[in-house]
Tab-separated table of C-alpha atoms in Angstrom:
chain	number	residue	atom	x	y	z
S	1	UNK	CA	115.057	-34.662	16.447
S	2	UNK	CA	112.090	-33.474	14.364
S	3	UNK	CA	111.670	-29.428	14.346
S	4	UNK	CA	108.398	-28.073	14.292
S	5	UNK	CA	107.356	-27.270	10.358
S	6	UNK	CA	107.143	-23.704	9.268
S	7	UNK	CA	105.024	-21.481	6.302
S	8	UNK	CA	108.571	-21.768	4.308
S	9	UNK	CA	107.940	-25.517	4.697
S	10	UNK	CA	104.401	-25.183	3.543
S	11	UNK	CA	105.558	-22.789	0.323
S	12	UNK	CA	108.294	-25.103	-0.220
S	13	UNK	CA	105.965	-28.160	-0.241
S	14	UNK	CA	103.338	-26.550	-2.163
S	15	UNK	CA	105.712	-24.715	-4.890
S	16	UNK	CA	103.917	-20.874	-3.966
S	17	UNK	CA	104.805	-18.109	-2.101
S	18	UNK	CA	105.246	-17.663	1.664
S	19	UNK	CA	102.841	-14.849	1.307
S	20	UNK	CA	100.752	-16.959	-0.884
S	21	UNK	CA	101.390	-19.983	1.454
S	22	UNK	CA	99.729	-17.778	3.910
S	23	UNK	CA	96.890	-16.623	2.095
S	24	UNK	CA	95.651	-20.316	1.266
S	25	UNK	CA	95.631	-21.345	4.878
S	26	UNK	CA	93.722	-18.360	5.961
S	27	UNK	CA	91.125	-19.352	3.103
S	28	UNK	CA	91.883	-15.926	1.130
S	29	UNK	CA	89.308	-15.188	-1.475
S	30	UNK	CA	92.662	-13.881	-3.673
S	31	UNK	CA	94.178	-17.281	-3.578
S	32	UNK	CA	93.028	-19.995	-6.718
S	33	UNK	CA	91.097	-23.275	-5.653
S	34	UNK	CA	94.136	-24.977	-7.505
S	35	UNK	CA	96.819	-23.366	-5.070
S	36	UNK	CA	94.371	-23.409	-2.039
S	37	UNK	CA	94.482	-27.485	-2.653
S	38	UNK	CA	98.072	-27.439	-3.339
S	39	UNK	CA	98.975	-25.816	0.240
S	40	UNK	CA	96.391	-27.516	2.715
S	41	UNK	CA	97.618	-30.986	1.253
S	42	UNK	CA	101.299	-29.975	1.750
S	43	UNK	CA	100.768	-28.736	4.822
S	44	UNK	CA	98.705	-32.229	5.948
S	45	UNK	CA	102.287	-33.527	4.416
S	46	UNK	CA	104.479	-32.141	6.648
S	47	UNK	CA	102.466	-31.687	9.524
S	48	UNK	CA	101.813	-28.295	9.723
S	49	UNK	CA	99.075	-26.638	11.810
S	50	UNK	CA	100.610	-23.134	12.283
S	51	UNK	CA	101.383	-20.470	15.236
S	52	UNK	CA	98.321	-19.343	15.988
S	53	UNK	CA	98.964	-17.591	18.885
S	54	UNK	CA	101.480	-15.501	16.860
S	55	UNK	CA	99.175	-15.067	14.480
S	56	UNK	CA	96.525	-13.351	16.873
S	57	UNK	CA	99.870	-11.512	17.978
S	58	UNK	CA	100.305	-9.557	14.848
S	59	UNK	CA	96.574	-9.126	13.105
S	60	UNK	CA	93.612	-7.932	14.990
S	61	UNK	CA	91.889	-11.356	15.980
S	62	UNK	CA	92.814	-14.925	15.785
S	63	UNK	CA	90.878	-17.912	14.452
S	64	UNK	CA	89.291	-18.826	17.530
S	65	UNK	CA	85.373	-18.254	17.787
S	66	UNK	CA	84.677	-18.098	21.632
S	67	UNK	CA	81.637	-20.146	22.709
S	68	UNK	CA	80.197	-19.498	26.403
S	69	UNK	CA	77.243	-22.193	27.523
S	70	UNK	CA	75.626	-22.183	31.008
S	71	UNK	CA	75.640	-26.354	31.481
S	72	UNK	CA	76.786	-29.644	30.124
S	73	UNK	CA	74.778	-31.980	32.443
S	74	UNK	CA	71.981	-32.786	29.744
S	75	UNK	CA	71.934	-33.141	25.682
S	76	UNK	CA	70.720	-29.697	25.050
S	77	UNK	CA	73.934	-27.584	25.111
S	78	UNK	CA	76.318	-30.515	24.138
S	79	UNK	CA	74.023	-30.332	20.611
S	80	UNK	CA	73.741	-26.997	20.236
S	81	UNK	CA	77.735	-27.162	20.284
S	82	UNK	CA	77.857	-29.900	18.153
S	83	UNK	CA	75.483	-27.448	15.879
S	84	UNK	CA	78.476	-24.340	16.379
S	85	UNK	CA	80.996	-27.402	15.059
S	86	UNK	CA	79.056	-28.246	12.059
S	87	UNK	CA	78.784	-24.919	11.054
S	88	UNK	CA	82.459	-23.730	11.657
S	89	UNK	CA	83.827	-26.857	9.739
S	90	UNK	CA	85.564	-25.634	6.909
S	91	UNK	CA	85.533	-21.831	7.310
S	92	UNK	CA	88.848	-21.512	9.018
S	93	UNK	CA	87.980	-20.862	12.526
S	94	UNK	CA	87.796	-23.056	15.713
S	95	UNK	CA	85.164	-23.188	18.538
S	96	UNK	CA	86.836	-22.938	21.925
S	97	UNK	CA	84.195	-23.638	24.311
S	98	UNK	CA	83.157	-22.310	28.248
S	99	UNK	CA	80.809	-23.465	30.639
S	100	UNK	CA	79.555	-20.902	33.557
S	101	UNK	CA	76.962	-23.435	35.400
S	102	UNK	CA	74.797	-20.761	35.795
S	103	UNK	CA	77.239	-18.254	37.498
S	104	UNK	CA	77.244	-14.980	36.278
S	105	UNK	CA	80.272	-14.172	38.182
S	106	UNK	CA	81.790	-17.110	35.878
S	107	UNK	CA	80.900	-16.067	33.351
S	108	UNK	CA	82.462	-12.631	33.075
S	109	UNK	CA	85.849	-14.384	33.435
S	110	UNK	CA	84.891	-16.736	31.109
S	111	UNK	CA	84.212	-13.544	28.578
S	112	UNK	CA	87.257	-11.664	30.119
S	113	UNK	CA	89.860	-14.735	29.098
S	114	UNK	CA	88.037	-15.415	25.693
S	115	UNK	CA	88.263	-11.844	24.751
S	116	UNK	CA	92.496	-11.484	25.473
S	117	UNK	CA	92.688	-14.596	22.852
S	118	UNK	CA	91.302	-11.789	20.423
S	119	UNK	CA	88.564	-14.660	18.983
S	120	UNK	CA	86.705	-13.398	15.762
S	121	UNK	CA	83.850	-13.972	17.911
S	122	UNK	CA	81.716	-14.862	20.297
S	123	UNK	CA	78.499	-16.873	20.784
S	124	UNK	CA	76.908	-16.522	24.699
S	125	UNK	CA	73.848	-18.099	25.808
S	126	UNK	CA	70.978	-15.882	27.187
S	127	UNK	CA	70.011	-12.348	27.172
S	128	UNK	CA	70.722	-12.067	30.919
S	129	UNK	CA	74.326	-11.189	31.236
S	130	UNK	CA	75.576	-8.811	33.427
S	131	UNK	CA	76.478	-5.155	33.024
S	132	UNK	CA	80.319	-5.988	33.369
S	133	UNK	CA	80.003	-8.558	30.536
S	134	UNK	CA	77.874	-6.836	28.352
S	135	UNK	CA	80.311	-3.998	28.081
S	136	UNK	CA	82.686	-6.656	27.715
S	137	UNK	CA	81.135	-7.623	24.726
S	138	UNK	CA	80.233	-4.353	23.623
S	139	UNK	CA	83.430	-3.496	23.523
S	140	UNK	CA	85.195	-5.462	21.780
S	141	UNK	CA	84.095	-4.908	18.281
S	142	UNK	CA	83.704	-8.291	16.961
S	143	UNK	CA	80.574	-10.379	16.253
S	144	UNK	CA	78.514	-11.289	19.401
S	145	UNK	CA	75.708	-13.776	18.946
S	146	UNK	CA	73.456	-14.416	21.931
S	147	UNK	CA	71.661	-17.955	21.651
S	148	UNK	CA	68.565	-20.106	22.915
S	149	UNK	CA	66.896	-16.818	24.248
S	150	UNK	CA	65.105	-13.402	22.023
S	151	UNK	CA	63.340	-12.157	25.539
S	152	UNK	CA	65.190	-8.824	26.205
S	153	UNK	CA	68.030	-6.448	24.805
S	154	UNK	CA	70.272	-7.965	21.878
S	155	UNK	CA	74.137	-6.729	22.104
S	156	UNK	CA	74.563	-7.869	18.165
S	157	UNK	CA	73.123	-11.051	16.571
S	158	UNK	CA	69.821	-13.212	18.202
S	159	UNK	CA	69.167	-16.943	17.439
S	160	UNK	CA	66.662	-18.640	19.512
S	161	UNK	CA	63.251	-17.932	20.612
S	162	UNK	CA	60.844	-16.407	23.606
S	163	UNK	CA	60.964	-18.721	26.106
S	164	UNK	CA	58.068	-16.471	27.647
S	165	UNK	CA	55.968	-17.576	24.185
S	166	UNK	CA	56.831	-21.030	24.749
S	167	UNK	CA	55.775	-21.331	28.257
S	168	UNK	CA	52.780	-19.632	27.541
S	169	UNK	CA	51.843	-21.875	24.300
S	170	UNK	CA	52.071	-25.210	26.250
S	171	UNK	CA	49.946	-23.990	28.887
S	172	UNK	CA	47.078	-23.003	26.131
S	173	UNK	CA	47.493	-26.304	24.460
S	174	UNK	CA	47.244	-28.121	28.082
S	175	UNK	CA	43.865	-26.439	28.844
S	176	UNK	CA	42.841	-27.192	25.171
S	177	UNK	CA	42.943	-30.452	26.177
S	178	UNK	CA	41.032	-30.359	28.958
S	179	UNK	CA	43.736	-30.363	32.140
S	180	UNK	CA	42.177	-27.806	34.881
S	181	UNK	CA	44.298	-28.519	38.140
S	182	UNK	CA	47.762	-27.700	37.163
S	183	UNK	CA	50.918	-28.023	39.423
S	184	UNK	CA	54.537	-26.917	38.126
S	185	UNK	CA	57.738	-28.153	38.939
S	186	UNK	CA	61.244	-26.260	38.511
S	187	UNK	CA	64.373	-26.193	39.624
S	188	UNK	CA	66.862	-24.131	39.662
S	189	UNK	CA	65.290	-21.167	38.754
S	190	UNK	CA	67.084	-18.233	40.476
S	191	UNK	CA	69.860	-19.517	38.058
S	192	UNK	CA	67.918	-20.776	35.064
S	193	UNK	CA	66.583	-17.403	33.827
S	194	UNK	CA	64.878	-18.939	30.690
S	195	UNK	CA	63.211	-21.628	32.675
S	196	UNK	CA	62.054	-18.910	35.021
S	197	UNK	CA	60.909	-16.978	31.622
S	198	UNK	CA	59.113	-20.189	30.374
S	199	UNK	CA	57.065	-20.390	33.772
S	200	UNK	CA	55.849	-16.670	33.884
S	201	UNK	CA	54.517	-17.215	30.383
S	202	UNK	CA	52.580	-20.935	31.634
S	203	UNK	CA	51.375	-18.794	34.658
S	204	UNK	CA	50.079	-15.832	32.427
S	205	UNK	CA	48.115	-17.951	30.956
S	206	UNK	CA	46.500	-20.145	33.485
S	207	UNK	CA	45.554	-16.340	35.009
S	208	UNK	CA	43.626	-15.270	32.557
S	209	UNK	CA	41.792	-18.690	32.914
S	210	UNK	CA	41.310	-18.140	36.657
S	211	UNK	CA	42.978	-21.286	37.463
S	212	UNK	CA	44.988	-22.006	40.573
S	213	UNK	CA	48.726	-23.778	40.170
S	214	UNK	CA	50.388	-25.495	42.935
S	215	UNK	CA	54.178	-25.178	42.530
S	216	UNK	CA	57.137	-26.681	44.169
S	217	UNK	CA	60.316	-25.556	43.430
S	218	UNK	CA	63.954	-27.086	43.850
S	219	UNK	CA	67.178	-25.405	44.614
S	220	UNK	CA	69.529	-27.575	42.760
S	221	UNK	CA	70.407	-28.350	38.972
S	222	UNK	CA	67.338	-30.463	37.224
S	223	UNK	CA	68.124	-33.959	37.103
S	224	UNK	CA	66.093	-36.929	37.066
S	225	UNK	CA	66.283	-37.644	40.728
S	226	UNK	CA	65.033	-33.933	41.934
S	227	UNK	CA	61.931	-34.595	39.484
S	228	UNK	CA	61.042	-37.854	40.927
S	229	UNK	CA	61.696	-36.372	44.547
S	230	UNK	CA	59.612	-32.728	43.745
S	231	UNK	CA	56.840	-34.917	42.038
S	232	UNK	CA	56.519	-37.095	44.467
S	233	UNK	CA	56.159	-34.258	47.284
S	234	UNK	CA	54.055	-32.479	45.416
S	235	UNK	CA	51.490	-34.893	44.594
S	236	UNK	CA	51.651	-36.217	48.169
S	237	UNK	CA	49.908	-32.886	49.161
S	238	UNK	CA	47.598	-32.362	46.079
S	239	UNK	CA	46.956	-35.890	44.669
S	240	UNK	CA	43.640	-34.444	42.700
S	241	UNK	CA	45.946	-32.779	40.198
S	242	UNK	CA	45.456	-33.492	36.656
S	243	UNK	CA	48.697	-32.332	35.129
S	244	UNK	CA	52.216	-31.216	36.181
S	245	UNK	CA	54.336	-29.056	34.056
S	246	UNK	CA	57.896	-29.246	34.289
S	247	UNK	CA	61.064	-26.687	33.617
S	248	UNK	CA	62.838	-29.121	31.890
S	249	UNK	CA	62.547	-32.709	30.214
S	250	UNK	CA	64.850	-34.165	32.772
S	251	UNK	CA	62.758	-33.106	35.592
S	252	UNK	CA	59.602	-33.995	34.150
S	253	UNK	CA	60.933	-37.861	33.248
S	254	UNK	CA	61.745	-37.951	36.808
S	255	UNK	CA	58.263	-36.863	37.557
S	256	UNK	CA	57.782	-40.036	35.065
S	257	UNK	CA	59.513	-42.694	36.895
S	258	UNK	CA	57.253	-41.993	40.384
S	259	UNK	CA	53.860	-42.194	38.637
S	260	UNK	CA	55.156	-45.650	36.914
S	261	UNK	CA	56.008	-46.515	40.368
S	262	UNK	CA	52.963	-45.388	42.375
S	263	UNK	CA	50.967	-46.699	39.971
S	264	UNK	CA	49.632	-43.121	38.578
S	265	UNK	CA	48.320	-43.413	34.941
S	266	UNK	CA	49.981	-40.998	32.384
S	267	UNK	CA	48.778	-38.800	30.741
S	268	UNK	CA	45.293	-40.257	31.650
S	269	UNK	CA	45.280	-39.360	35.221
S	270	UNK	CA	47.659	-36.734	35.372
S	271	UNK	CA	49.070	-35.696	32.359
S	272	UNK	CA	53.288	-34.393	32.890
S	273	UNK	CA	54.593	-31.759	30.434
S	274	UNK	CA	58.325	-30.910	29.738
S	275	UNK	CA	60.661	-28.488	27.537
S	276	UNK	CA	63.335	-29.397	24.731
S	277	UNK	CA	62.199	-32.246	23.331
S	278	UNK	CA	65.062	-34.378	24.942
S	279	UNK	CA	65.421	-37.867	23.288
S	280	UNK	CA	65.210	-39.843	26.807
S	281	UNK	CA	61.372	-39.354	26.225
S	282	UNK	CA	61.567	-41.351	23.064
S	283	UNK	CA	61.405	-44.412	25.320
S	284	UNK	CA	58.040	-43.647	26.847
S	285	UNK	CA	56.426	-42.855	23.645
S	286	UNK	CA	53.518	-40.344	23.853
S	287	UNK	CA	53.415	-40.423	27.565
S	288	UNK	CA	55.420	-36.764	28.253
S	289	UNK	CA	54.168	-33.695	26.552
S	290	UNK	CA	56.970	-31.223	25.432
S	291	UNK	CA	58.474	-28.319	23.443
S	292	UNK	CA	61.092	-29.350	20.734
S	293	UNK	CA	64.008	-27.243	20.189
S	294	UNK	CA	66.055	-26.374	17.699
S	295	UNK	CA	69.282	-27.120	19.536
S	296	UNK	CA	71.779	-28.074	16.687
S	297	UNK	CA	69.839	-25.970	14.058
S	298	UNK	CA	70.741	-23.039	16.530
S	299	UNK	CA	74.309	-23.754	17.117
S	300	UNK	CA	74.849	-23.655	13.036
S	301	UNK	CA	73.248	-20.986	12.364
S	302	UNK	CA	74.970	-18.750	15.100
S	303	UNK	CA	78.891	-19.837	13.628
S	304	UNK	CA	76.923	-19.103	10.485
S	305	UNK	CA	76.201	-15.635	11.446
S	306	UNK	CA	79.970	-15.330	12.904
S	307	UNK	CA	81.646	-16.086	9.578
S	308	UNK	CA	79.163	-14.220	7.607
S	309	UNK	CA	79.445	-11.125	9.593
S	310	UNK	CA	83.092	-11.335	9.133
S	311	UNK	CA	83.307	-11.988	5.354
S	312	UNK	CA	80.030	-10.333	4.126
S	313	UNK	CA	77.923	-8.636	6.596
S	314	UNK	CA	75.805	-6.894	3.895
S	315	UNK	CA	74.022	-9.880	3.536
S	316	UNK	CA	72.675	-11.017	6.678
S	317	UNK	CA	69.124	-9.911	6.320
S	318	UNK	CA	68.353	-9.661	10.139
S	319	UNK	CA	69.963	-9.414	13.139
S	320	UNK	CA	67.485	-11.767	14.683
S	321	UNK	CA	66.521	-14.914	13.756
S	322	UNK	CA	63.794	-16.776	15.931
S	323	UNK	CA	63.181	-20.468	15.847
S	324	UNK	CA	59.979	-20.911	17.972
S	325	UNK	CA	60.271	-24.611	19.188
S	326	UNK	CA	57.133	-27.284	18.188
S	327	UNK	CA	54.744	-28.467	21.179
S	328	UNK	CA	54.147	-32.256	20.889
S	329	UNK	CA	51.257	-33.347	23.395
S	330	UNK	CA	51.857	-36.737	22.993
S	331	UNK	CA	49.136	-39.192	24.236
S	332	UNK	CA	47.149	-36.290	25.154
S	333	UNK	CA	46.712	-34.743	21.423
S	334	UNK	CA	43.124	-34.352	20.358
C-alpha cells in the first residue's frame, strides 16, 4: 500500500532540512535558487503536494487566493479567470473560484466559506456588495481586490473601469456618427449593476442631446435568444429607429440574427451597439459596434496585486488601477 509522502520525504529526497524543505516549497526568499530546485523536483519525485489544510491550521492564512465572479454563461468572466491563473502561476498560491449568479445573498456565503479557508486573499467582482459582505471583507485583514468596476467605494485594491464612462462614451461616439433615434436593450438589470451603470451613462448623454430612447428591458440572464426576442419586439413598435444599444454583446448579436432575418440592413439602417468586445462578433465583421475589455489583462493584474501586497506592499504605487475599455464602431466608423 503506498502512504501518502511527507516534508521528511521531501528533505530526504532533496538532501536539506525539514525546515529548509519547508521554506523552498513556500517559495522563501531565505532559501537558494539551487536548494529551491533541489526540493520542488524531489517533491515532483515522490509525489508530494503537501497538507495544506494543516498548513492554514497552524499559520495565519493558507495558499488559497479566493476568487468570487457573478456568471459563467459567456467568455467574459471565464477570461478574466483565466487572467487570475496566469498571474498566480508560479507565486505559490492557488485560485479557488465562486460564482454568485448575481445573488447577493450568494454571495455573502460565498465570502463567508472563502474567508474560514483563511485564503491570502480575495478578488470580488463589483463595487456593489452588501453591508454584511463588505464587513466581511473588511474584516478580515488580508488583500481584497474588487474587479471589472471603479464606480463607488473601494474596500482595498480597484482594477477595472467606470462602466458609467463607458456607457456614456459609446453613446457620444453613436451620435458622432450621425444615429438620432436610439432604442436600448438590457436584461437583467436589477441584477447586473454595471450594465445598469453602463445605461445611466448612454442615457446621460442622449439627455443633454434632447433625444428620446425607447427601451425594452428583459428579466432574465442576456443570452442570444432574449436579444433576438427584445429586438424583435422592440422594433415591431418603433421600426423608424436608427440604432439599438445593447447591455451586453450577447444580447446585441441576438439583436443581430433578427435583422439578418427580417431583412434589416446593419449598421446602414439601424446600426446595433454592444459591450466587451466578445469574440462571437468576429464573425460578422464590422457589423456590431462595441466596447473592448480588458478581461484577462484584469484578472492578472488583480493576483498581481494579491501577491504583491503580500510580499512587498511598499511598492504598489496605487490602490487603483483603471483600464478604460476601447470603443470599436465597426462599419459605422467615420
Amino acid at each position: 500500500m503506498n502512504k501518502n509522502k511527507t516534508l521528511i520525504d521531501v528533505a530526504a529526497a532533496a538532501g536539506v532540512s525539514k525546515m529548509t524543505a519547508s521554506r523552498a516549497l513556500r517559495g522563501s526568499k531565505d532559501v537558494s535558487t539551487e536548494s529551491k530546485d533541489r526540493v520542488i523536483a524531489a517533491a515532483k519525485k515522490i509525489g508530494y503536494f503537501g497538507n495544506h489544510l494543516a498548513a492554514s491550521l497552524s499559520s495565519a492564512r493558507s495558499d488559497l487566493v479566493g476568487v468570487i465572479v457573478p456568471s459563467l454563461t459567456n467568455i467574459v468572466f471565464p477570461q478574466v479567470m483565466s487572467g487570475i491563473s496566469d498571474g498566480l502561476l508560479g507565486t505559490g498560491f492557488q485560485p479557488a473560484f465562486g460564482v454568485t449568479d448575481y445573488n447577493l445573498y450568494r454571495e455573502y456565503e460565498l465570502v463567508g466559506r472563502m474567508l474560514s479557508w483563511r485564503p491570502a486573499g480575495m478578488i470580488i467582482t463589483g463595487m456593489e456588495q452588501s453591508d454584511q459582505t463588505r464587513k466581511l471583507l473588511i474584516e478580515a485583514d488580508i488583500p481584497i481586490v474588487q474587479i471589472m468596476d471603479t464606480d463607488g467605494d473601494a474596500i482595498d485594491y480597484v482594477v477595472g473601469f467606470s462602466h458609467q464612462s463607458a456607457g456614456a462614451e459609446m453613446a457620444e461616439a453613436l451620435f458622432g456618427a450621425g444615429r438620432t433615434r436610439f432604442g436600448y436593450i438590457g436584461c437583467n438589470l436589477e441584477n447586473d449593476l454595471r450594465a445598469k451603470k453602463r445605461k445611466q451613462g448612454f442615457f446621460d448623454v442622449l439627455k443633454r442631446y434632447d433625444i428620446a430612447i425607447t427601451t425594452q428591458l428583459g428579466g432574465i440572464l442576456s443570452s442570444v435568444s432574449e436579444g433576438r426576442r427584445l429586438t424583435q419586439e422592440l422594433l415591431e413598435q418603433t421600426p423608424d429607429l436608427d440604432c439599438i444599444y445593447f447591455s451586453n454583446d450577447d444580447v446585441a448579436f441576438g439583436g443581430l440574427c433578427y435583422c439578418i432575418e427580417a431583412g434589416i440592413a446593419v449598421p446602414n439602417s439601424v446600426a446595433l451597439a454592444g459591450f466587451n468586445g466578445l469574440g462571437l462578433l468576429e464573425g460578422f465583421p464590422g457589423l456590431i459596434a462595441t466596447s473592448t475589455t480588458q478581461r484577462h489583462d484584469i484578472g492578472r493584474a488583480s493576483a498581481g496585486i494579491i501577491t504583491q501586497s503580500l510580499q512587498s506592499p511598499e511598492q504598489l504605487k496605487s490602490r487603483k488601477l483603471v483600464m478604460q475599455p476601447t470603443i470599436n464602431l465597426g462599419a459605422l466608423q467615420t
